XYZ file of N, CA, C and O in Angstrom:
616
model
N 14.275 -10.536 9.586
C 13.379 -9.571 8.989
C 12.950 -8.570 10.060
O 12.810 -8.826 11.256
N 12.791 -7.570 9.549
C 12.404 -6.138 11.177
C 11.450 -5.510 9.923
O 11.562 -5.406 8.701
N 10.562 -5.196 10.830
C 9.331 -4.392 9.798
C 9.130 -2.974 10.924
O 8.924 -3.022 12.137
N 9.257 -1.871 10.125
C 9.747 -0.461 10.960
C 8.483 0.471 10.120
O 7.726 -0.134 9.361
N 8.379 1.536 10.269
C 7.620 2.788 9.938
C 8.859 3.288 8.797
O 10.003 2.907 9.047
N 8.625 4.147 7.537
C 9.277 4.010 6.784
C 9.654 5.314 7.008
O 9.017 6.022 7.788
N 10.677 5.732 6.375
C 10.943 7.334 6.721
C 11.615 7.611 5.516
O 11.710 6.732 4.660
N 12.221 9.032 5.306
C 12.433 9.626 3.795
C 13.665 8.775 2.892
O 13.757 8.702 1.666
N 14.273 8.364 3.598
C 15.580 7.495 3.169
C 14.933 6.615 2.497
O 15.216 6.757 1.307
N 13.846 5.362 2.741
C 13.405 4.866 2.125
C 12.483 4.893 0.721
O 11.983 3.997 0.042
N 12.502 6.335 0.617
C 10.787 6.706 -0.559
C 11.718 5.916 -2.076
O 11.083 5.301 -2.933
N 13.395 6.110 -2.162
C 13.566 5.649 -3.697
C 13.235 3.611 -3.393
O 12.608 2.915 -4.192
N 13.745 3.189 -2.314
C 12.729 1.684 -2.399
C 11.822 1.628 -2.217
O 11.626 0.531 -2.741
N 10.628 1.997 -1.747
C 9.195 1.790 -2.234
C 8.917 2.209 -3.524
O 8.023 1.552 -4.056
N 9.379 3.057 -4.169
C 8.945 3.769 -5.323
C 9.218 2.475 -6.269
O 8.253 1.837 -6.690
N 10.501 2.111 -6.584
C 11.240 0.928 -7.384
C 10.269 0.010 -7.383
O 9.400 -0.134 -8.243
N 10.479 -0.801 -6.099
C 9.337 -2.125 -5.531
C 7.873 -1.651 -6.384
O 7.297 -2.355 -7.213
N 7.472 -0.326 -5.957
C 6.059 0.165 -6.450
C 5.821 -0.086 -7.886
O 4.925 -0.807 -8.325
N 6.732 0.595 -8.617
C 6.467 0.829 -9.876
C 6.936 -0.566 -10.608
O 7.119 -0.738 -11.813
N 7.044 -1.288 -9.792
C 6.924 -2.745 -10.672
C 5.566 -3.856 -10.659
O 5.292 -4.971 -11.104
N 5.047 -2.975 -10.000
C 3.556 -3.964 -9.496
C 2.297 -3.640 -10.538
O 1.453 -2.888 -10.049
N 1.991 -4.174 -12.154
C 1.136 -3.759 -12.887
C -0.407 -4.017 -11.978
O -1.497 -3.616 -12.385
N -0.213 -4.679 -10.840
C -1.487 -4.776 -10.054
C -2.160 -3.516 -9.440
O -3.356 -3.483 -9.151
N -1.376 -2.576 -9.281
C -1.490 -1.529 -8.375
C -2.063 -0.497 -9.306
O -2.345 0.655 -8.974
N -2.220 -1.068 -10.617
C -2.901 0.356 -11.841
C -4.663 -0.141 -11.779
O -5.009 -1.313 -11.929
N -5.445 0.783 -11.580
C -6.426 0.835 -11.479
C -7.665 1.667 -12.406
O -8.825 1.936 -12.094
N -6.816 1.967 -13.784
C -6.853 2.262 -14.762
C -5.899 2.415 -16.198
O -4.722 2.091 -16.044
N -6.273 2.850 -17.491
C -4.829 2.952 -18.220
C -4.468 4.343 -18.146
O -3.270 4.580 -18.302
N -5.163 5.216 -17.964
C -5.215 6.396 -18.052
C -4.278 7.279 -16.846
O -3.590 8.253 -17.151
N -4.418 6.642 -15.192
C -3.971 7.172 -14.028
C -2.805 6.213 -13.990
O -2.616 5.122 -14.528
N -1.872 7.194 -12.946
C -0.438 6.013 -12.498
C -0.624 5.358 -11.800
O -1.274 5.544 -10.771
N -0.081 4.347 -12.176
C -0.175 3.242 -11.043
C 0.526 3.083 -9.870
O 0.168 2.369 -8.933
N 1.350 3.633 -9.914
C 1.988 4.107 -8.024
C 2.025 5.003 -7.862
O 1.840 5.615 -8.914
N 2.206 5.755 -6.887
C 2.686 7.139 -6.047
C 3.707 7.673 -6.451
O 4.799 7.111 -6.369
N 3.538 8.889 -6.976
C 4.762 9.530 -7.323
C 5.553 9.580 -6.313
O 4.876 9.662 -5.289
N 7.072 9.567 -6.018
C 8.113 10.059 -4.852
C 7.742 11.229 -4.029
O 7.911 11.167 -2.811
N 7.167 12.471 -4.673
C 7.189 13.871 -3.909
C 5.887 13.255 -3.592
O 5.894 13.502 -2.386
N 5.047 12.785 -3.742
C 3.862 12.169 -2.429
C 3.716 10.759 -1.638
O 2.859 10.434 -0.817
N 4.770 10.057 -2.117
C 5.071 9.091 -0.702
C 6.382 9.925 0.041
O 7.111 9.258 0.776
N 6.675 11.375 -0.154
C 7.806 11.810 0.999
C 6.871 12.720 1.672
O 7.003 13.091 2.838
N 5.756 13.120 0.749
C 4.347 13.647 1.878
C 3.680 12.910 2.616
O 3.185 13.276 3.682
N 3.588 11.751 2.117
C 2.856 10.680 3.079
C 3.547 10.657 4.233
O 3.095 11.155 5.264
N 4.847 10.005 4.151
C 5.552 9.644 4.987
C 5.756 10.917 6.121
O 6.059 10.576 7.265
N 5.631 12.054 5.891
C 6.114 13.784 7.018
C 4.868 13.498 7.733
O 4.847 13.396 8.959
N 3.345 13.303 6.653
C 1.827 12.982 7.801
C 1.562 11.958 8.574
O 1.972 10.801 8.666
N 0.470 12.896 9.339
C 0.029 12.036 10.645
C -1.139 11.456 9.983
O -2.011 11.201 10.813
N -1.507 11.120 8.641
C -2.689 10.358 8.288
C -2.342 9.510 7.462
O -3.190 8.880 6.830
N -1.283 9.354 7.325
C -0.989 7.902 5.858
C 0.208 7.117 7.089
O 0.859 7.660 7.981
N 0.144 5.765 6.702
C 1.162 4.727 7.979
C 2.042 3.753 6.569
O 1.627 2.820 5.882
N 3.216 4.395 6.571
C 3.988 3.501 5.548
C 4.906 2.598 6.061
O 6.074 2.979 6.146
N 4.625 1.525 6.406
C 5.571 0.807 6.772
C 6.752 -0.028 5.775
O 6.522 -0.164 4.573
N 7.784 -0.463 6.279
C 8.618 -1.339 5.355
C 9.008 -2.656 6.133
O 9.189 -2.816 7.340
N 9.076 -3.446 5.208
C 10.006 -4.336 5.402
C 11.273 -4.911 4.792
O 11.563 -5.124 3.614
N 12.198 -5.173 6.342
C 13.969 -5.183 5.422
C 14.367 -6.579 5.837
O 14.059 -7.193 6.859
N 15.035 -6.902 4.931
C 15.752 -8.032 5.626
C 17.517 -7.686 5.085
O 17.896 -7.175 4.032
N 18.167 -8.090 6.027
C 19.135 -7.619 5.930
C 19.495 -6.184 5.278
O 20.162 -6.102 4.247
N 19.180 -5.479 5.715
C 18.930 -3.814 5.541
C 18.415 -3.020 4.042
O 18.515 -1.882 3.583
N 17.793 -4.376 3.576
C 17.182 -3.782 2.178
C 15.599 -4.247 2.318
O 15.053 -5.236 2.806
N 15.079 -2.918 1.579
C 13.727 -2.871 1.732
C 13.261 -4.175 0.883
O 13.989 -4.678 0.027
N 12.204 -4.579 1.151
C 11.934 -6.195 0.721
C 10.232 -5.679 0.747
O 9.552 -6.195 -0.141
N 9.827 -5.140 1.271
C 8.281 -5.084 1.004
C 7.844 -3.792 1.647
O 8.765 -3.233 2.242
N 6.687 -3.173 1.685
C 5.581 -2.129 2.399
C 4.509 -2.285 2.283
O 4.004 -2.892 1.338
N 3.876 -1.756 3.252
C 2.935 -1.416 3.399
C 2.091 0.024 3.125
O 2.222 0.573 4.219
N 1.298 0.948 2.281
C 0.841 2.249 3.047
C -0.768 1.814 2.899
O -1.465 1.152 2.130
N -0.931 2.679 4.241
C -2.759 2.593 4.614
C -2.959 4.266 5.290
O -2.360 4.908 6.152
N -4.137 4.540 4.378
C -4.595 5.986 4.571
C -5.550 5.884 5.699
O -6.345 4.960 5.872
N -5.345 7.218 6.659
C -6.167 6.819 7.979
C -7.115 7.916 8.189
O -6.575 9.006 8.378
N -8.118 7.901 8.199
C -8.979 9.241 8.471
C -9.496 9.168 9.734
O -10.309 8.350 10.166
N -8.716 10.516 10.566
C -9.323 9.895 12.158
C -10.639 11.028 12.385
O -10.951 11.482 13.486
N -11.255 11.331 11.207
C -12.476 11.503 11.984
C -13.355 10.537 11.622
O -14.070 10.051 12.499
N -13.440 10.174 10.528
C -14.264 8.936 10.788
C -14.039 7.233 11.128
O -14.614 6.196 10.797
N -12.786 7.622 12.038
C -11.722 6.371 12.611
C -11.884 4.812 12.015
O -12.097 3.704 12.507
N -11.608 5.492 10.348
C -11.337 4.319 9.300
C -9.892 4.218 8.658
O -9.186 5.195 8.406
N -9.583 3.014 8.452
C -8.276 3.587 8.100
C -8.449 2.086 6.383
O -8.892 0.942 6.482
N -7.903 2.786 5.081
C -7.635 1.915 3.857
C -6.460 1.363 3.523
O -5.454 2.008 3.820
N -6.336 0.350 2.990
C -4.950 0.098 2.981
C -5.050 0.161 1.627
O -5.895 -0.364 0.902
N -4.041 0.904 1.319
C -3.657 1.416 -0.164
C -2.963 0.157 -1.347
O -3.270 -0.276 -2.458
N -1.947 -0.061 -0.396
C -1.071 -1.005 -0.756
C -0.259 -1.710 -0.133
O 0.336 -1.169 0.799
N 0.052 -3.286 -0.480
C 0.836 -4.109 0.015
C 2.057 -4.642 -0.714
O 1.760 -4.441 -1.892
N 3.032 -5.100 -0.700
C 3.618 -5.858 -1.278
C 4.912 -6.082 -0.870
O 5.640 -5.404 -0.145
N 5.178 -7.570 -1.674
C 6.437 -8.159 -0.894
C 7.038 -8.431 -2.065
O 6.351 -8.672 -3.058
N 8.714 -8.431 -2.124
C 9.445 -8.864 -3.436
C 8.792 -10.280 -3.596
O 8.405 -10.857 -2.580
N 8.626 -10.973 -5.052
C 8.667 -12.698 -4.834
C 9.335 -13.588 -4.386
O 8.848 -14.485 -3.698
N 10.699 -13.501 -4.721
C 11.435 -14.290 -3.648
C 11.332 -14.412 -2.113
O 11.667 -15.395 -1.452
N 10.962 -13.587 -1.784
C 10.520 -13.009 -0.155
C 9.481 -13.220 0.290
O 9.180 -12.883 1.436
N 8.433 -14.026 -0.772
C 6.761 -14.046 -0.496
C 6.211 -15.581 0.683
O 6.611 -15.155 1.767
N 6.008 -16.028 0.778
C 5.298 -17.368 1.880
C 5.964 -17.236 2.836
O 5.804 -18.227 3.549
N 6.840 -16.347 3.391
C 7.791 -16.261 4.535
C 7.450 -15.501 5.570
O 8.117 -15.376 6.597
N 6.017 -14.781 5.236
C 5.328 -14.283 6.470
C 4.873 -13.133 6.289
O 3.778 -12.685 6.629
N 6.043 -12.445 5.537
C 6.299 -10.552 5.733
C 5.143 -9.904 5.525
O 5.077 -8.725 5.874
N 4.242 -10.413 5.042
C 2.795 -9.290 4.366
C 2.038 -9.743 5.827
O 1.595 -8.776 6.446
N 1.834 -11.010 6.438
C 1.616 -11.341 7.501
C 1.642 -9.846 8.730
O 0.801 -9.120 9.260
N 3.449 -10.017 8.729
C 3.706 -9.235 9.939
C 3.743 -7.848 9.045
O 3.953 -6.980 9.893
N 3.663 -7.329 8.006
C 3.391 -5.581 8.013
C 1.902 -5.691 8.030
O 1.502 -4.531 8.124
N 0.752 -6.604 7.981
C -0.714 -6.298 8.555
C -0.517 -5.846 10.286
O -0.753 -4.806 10.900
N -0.033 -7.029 10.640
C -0.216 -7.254 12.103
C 0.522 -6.209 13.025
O 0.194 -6.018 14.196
N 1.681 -5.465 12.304
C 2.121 -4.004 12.826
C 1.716 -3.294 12.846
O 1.887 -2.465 13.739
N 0.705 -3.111 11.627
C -0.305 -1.863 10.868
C -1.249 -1.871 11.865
O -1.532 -0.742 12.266
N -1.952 -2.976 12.509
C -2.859 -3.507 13.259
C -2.927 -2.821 14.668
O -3.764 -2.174 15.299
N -1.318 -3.387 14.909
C -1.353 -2.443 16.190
C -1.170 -0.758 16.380
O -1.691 -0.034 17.228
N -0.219 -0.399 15.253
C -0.205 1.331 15.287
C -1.810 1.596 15.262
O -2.266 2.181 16.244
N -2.776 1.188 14.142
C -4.206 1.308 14.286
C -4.900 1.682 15.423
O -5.457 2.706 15.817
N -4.683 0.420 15.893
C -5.137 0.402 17.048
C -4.975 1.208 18.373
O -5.653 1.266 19.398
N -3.896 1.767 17.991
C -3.228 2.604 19.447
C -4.134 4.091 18.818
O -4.607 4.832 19.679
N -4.312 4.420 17.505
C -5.100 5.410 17.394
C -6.292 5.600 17.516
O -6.805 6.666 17.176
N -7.097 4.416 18.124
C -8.694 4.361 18.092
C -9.295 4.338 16.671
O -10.308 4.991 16.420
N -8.628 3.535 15.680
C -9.163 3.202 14.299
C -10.091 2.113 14.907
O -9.872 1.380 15.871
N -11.154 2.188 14.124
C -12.290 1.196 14.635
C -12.392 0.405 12.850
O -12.972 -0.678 12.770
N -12.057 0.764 12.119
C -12.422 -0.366 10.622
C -11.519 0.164 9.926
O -11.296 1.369 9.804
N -10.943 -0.753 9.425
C -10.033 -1.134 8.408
C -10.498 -2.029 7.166
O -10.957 -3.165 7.285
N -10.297 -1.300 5.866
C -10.837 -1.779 4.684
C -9.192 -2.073 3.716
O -8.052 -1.730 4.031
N -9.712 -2.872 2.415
C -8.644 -2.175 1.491
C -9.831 -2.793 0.175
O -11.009 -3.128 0.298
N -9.055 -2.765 -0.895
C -9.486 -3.081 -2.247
C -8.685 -3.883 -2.871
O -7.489 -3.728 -3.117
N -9.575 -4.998 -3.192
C -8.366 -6.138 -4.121
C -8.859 -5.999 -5.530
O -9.735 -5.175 -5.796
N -8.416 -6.646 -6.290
C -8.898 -7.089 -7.757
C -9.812 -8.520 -7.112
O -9.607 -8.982 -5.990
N -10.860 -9.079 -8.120
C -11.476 -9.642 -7.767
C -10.323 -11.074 -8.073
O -10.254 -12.057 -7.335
N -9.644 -10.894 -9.114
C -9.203 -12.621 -9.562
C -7.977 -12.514 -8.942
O -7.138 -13.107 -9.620
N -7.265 -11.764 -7.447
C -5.955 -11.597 -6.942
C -6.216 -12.598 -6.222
O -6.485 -11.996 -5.182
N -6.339 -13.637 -5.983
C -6.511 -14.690 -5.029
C -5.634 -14.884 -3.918
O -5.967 -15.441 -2.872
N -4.467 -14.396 -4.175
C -3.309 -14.801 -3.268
C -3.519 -13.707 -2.214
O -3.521 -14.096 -1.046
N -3.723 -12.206 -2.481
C -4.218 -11.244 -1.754
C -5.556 -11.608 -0.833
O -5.517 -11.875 0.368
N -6.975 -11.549 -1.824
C -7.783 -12.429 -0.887
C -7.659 -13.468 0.188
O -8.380 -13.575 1.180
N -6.711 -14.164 -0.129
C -5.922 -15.003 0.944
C -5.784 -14.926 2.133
O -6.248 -15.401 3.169
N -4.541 -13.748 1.556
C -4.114 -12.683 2.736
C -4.805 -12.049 4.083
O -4.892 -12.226 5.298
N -5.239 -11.180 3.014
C -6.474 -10.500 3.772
C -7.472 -10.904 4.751
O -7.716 -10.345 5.821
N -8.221 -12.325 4.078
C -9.492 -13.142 4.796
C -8.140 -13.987 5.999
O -8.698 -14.188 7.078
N -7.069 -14.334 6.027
C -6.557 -14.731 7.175
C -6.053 -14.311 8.253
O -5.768 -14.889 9.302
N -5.887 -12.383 7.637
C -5.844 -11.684 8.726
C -6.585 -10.784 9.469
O -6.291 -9.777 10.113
N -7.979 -11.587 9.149
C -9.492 -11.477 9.492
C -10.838 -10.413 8.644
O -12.024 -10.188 8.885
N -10.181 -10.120 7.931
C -11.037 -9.365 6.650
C -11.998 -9.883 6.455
O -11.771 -11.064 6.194
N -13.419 -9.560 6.421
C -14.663 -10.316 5.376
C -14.630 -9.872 3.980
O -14.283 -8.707 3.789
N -14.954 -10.656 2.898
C -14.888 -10.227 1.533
C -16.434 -9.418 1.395
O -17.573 -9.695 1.772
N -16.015 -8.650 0.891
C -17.980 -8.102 0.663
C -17.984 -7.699 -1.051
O -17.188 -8.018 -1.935
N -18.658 -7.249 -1.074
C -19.082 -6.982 -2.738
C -17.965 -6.842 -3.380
O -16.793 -6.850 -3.004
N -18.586 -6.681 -4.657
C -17.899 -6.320 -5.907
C -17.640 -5.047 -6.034
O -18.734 -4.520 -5.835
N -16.827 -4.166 -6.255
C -17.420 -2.676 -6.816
C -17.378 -2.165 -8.120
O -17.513 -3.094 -8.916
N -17.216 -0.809 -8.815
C -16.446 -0.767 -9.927
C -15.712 0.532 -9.650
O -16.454 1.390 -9.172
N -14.339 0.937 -9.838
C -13.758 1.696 -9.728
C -13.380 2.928 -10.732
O -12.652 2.867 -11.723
N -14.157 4.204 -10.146
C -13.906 5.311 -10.336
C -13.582 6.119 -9.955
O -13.940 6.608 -8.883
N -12.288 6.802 -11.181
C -11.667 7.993 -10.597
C -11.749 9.115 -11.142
O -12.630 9.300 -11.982
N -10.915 10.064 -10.820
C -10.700 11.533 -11.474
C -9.463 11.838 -11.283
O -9.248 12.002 -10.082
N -8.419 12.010 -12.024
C -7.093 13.027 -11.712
C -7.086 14.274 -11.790
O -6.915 14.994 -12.774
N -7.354 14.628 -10.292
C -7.352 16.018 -10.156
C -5.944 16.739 -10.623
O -6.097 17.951 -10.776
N -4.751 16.318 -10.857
C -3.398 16.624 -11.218
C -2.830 16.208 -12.322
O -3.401 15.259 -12.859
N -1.529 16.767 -13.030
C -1.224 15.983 -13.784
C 0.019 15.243 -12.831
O 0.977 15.051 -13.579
N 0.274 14.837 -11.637
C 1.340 13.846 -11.230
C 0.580 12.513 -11.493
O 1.293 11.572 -11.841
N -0.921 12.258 -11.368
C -1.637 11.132 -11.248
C -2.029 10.706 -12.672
O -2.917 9.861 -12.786
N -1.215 11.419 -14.195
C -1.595 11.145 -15.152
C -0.849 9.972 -15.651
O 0.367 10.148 -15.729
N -1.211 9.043 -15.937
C -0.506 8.050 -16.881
C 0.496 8.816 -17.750
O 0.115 9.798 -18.387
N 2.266 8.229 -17.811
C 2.984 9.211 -18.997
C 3.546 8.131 -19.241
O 4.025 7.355 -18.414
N 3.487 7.901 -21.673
C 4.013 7.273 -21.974
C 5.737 7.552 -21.979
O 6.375 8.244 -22.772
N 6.245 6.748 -20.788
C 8.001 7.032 -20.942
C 8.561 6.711 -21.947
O 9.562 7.328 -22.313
N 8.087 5.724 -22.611
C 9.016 5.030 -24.295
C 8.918 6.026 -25.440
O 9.528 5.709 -26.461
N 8.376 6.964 -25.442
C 8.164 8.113 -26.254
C 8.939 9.100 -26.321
O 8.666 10.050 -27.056
């Protein structure tokens, strides 16, 4: 397994991997992953860190975490690993990479957002030293229509 910084070659496997994760919708209304033309913007900036992971030269999981270096916080957007590929470490080592690029930038806190009943995430997270803190409730706005929910079966 090699876990690398992701670059444009990769945006159609994260997108795939992405758009299979009903975890990652945070409403019915907004999409639940990243459109392609903004994980190939993410990926050109110096403020979003997309990492991947391959094993044998296919993408198998990522990481992206949004970094704001003026107030040297950085979120992690999203995680995920195929299932077959899951207890074998990989979400492990794309934290602990994320950790160190972080770190080389003078990020001082690192957050993300789980669902409250994701347990396996909570997991995750609290072992790679996270404290759990509140509850919240999540609100948005789609400033665009790329971030609109579209029924495709129609």
């Amino acid at each position: 397994m090699n876990i690398r910084k992701a670059s444009s070659q990769d945006i159609d496997a994260i997108y795939a991997l992405g758009k299979t994760v009903d975890e990652f919708s945070v409403n019915k209304e907004t999409v639940s992953f990243w459109p392609k033309e903004l994980l190939n913007s993410a990926i050109q900036s110096d403020d979003v860190l997309i990492l991947v992971a391959e094993d044998e030269e296919s993408v198998i999981g990522f990481l992206i975490v949004n970094y704001n270096r003026g107030l040297k916080k950085a979120l992690i957007e999203n995680i995920y690993v195929q299932p077959d590929k899951r207890s074998l470490g990989v979400s492990d080592s794309l934290l602990k990479f994320a950790f160190e690029l972080l770190s080389a930038t003078d990020c001082k806190y690192i957050a993300t957002l789980v669902p409250p009943d994701a347990q396996q995430a909570i997991d995750l997270y609290k072992r790679s030293g996270f404290s759990q803190g509140e509850t919240f409730v999540w609100l948005d706005l789609a400033m665009d229509a790329d971030f609109k929910n579209v029924d495709w079966d129609s």
